[in-house]
mmCIF file of C-alpha atoms and ligand atoms in Angstrom:
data_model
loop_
_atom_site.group_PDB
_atom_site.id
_atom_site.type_symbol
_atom_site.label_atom_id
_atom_site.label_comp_id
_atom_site.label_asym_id
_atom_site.label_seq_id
_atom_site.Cartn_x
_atom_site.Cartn_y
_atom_site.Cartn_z
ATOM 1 C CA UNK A 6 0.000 0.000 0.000
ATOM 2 C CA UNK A 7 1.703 3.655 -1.035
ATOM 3 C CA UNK A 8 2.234 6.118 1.624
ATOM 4 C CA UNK A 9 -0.317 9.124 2.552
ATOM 5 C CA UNK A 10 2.711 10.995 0.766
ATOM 6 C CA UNK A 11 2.204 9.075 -2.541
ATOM 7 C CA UNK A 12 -1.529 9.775 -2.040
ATOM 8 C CA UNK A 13 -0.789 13.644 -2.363
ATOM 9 C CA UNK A 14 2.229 12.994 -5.145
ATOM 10 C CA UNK A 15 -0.716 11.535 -7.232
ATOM 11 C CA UNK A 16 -3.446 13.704 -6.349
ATOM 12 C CA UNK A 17 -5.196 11.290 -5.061
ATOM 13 C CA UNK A 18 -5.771 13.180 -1.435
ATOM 14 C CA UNK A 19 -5.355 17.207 -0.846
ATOM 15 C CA UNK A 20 -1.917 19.228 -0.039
ATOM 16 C CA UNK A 21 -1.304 22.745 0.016
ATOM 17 C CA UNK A 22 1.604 22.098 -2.614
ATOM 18 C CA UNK A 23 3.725 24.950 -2.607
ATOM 19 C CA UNK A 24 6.665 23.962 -4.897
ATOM 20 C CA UNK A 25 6.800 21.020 -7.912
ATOM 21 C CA UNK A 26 9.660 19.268 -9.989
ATOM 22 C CA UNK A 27 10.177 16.129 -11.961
ATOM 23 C CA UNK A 28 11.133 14.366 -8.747
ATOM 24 C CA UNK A 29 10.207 16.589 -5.825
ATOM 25 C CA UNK A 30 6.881 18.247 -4.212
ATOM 26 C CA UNK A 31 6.705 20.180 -1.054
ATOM 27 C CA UNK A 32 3.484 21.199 0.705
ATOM 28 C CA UNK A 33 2.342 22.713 3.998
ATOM 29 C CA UNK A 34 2.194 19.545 6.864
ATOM 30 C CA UNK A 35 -1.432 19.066 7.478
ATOM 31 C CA UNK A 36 -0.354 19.727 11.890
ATOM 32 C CA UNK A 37 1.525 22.658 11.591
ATOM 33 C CA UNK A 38 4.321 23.162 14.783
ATOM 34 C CA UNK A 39 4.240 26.618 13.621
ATOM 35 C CA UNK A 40 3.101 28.655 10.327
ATOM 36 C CA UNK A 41 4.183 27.704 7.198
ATOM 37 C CA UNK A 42 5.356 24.051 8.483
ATOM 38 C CA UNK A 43 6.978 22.880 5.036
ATOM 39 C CA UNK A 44 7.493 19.669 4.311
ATOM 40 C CA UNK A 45 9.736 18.472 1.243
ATOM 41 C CA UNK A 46 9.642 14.760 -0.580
ATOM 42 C CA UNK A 47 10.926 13.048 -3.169
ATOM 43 C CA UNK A 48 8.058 11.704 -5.395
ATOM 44 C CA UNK A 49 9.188 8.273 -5.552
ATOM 45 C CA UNK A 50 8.723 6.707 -2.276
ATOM 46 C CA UNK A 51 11.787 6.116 0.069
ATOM 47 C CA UNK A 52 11.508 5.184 3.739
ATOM 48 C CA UNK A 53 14.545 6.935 4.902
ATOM 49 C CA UNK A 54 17.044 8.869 3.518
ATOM 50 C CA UNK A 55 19.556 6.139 3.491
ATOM 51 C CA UNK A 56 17.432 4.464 0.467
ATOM 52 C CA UNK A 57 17.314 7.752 -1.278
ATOM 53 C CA UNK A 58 19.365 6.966 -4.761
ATOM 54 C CA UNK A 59 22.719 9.227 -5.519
ATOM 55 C CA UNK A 60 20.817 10.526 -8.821
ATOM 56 C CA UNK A 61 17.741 11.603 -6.210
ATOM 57 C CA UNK A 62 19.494 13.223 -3.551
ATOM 58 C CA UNK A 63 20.259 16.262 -5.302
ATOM 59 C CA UNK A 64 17.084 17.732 -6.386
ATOM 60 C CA UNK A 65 15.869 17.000 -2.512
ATOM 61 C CA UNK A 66 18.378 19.091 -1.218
ATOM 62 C CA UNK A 67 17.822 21.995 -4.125
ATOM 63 C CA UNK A 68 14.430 22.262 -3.044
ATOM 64 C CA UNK A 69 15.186 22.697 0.422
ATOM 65 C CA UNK A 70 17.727 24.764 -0.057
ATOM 66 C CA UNK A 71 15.088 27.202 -2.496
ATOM 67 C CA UNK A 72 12.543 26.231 0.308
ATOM 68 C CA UNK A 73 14.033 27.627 3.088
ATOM 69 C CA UNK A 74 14.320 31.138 2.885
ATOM 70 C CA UNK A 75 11.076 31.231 1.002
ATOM 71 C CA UNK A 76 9.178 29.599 4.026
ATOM 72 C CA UNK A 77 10.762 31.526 6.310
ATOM 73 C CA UNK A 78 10.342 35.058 4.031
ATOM 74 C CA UNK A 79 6.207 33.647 3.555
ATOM 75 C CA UNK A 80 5.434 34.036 7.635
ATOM 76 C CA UNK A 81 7.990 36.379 8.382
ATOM 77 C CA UNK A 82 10.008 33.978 10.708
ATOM 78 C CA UNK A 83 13.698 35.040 12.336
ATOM 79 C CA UNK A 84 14.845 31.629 11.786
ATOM 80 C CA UNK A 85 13.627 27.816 10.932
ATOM 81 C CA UNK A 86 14.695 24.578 12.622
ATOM 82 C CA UNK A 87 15.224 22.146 9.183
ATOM 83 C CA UNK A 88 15.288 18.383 10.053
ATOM 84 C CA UNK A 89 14.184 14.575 9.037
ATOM 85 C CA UNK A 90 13.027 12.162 11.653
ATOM 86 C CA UNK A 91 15.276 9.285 9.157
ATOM 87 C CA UNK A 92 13.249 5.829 11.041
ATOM 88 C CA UNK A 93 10.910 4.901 13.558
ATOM 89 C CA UNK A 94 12.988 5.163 16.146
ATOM 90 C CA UNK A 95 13.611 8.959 15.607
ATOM 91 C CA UNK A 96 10.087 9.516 15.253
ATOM 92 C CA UNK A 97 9.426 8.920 11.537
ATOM 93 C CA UNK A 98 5.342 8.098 11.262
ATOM 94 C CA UNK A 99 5.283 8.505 7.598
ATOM 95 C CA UNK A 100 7.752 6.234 6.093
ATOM 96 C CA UNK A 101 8.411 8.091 3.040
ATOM 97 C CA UNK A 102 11.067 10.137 3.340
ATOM 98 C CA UNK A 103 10.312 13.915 4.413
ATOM 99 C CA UNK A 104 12.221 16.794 4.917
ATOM 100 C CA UNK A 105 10.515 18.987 7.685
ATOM 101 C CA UNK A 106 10.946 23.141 7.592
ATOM 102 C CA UNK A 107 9.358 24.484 10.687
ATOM 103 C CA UNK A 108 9.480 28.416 10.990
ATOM 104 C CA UNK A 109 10.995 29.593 14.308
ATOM 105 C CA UNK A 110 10.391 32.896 16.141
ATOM 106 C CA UNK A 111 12.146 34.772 18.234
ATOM 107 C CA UNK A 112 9.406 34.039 21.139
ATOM 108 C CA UNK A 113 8.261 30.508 20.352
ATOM 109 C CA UNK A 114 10.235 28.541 23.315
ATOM 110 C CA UNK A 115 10.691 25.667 21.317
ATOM 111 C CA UNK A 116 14.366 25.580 21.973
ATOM 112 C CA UNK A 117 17.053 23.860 19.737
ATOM 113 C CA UNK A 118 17.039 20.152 18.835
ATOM 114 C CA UNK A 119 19.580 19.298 21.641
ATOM 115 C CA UNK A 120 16.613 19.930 24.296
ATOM 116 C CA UNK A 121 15.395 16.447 22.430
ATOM 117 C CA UNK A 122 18.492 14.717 24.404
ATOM 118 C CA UNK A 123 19.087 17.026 27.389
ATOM 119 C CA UNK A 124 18.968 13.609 30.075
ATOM 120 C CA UNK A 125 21.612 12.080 27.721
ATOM 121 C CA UNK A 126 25.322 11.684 29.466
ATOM 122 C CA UNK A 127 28.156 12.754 27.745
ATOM 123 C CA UNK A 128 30.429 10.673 25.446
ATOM 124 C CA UNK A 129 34.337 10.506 26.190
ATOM 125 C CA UNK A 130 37.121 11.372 24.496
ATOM 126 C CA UNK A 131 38.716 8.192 22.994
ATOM 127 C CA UNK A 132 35.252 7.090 22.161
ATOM 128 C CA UNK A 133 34.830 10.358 20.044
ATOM 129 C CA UNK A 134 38.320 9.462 18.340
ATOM 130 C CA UNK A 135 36.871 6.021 17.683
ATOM 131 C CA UNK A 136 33.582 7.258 16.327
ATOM 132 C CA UNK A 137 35.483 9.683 14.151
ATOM 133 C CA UNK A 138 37.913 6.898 12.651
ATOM 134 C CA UNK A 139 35.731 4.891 11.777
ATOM 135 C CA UNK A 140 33.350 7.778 9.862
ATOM 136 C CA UNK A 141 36.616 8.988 8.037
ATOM 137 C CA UNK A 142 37.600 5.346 7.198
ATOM 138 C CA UNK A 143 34.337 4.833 5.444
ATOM 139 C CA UNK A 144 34.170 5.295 1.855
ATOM 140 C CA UNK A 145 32.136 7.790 0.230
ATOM 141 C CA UNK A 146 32.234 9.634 -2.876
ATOM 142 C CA UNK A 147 34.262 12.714 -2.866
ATOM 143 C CA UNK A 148 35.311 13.004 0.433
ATOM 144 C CA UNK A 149 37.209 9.246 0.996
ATOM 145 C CA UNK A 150 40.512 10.686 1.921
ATOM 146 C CA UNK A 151 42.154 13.431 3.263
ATOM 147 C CA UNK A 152 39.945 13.817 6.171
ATOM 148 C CA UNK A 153 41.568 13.928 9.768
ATOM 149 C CA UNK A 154 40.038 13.893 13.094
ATOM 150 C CA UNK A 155 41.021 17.279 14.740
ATOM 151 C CA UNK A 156 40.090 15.576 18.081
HETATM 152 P P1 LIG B 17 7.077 12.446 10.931
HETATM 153 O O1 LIG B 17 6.665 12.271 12.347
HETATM 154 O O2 LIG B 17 8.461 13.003 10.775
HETATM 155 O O3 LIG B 17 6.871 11.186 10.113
HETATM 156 O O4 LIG B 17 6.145 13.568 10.343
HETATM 157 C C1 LIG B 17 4.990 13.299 9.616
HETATM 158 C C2 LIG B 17 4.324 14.635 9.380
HETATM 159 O O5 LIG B 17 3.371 14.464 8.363
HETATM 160 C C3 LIG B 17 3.600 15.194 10.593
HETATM 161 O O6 LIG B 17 4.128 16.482 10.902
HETATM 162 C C4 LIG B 17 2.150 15.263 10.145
HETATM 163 O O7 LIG B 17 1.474 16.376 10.647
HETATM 164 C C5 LIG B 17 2.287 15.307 8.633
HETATM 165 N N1 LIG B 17 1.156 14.798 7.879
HETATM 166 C C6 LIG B 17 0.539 13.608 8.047
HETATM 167 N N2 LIG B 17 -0.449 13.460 7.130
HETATM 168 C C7 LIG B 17 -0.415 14.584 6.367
HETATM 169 C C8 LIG B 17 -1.185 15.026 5.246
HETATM 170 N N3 LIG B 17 -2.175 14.300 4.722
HETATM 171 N N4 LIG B 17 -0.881 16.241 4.711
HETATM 172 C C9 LIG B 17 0.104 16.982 5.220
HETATM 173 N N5 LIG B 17 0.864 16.615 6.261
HETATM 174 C C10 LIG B 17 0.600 15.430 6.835
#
């Protein structure tokens, strides 16, 4: 069964679409945490944004990066928190991958994302270096070598 996202893609249930491509569609979130609560999809479904293809990526991040400041210009916000709840157990519901923009005022006493994890401990040192070696080990496109832990 296709997502409620795929629903919208093919018309099949209402948006507010605000911005169309070939492979992306953005329209107002139905529960807005504040006005103008964007969110950003690719077309084709993808749970997460580790399934999003190479070819794919791109155009998500063009529209977010046009989306943005136009979101934030349409309700007059001083700022907007940008971010993806990538699986369940970050709070994804809809598992088709979306790209939430949620206007932020000056006033709105939401804080910043790290209030999400303000019981968490923090992480030492060597374990930092470790996580860090292993990231800059991994292989991926462009950036494979030449990186070095400043830790
Ligand atoms: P998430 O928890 O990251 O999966 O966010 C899912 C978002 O989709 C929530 O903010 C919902 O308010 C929003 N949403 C669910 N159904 C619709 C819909 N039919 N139209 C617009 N937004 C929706």
């Amino acid at each position: 069964m296709s997502t409620i996202f795929s629903q919208i893609v093919e018309g099949e249930i209402p948006a507010r679409v605000v911005y169309e491509d070939e492979t992306t569609i953005a329209f107002l979130d139905a529960n807005p945490l504040a006005p103008g609560h964007t969110l950003v999809i690719p077309k084709d479904e993808y749970e997460r944004l580790n399934d999003v293809p190479d070819d794919v990526a791109p155009d998500l991040y063009a529209a977010i990066h046009q989306l943005v400041p136009a979101v934030e210009d349409a309700v007059d916000a001083d700022a907007s928190t940008v971010a993806f709840n990538n699986g369940a157990e970050a709070g994804q519901e809809v598992p088709h991958v979306h790209c939430h923009i949620v206007p932020r005022f000056d006033d709105d006493r939401a804080g910043p994302i790290h209030g999400m994890f303000a019981e968490t401990g923090s992480i030492d040192s060597e374990s930092l270096e470790d996580i860090a070696t292993d990231l800059s080990e991994t292989e991926l496109d462009d950036i494979a070598d030449g990186i070095e832990s400043r830790v």
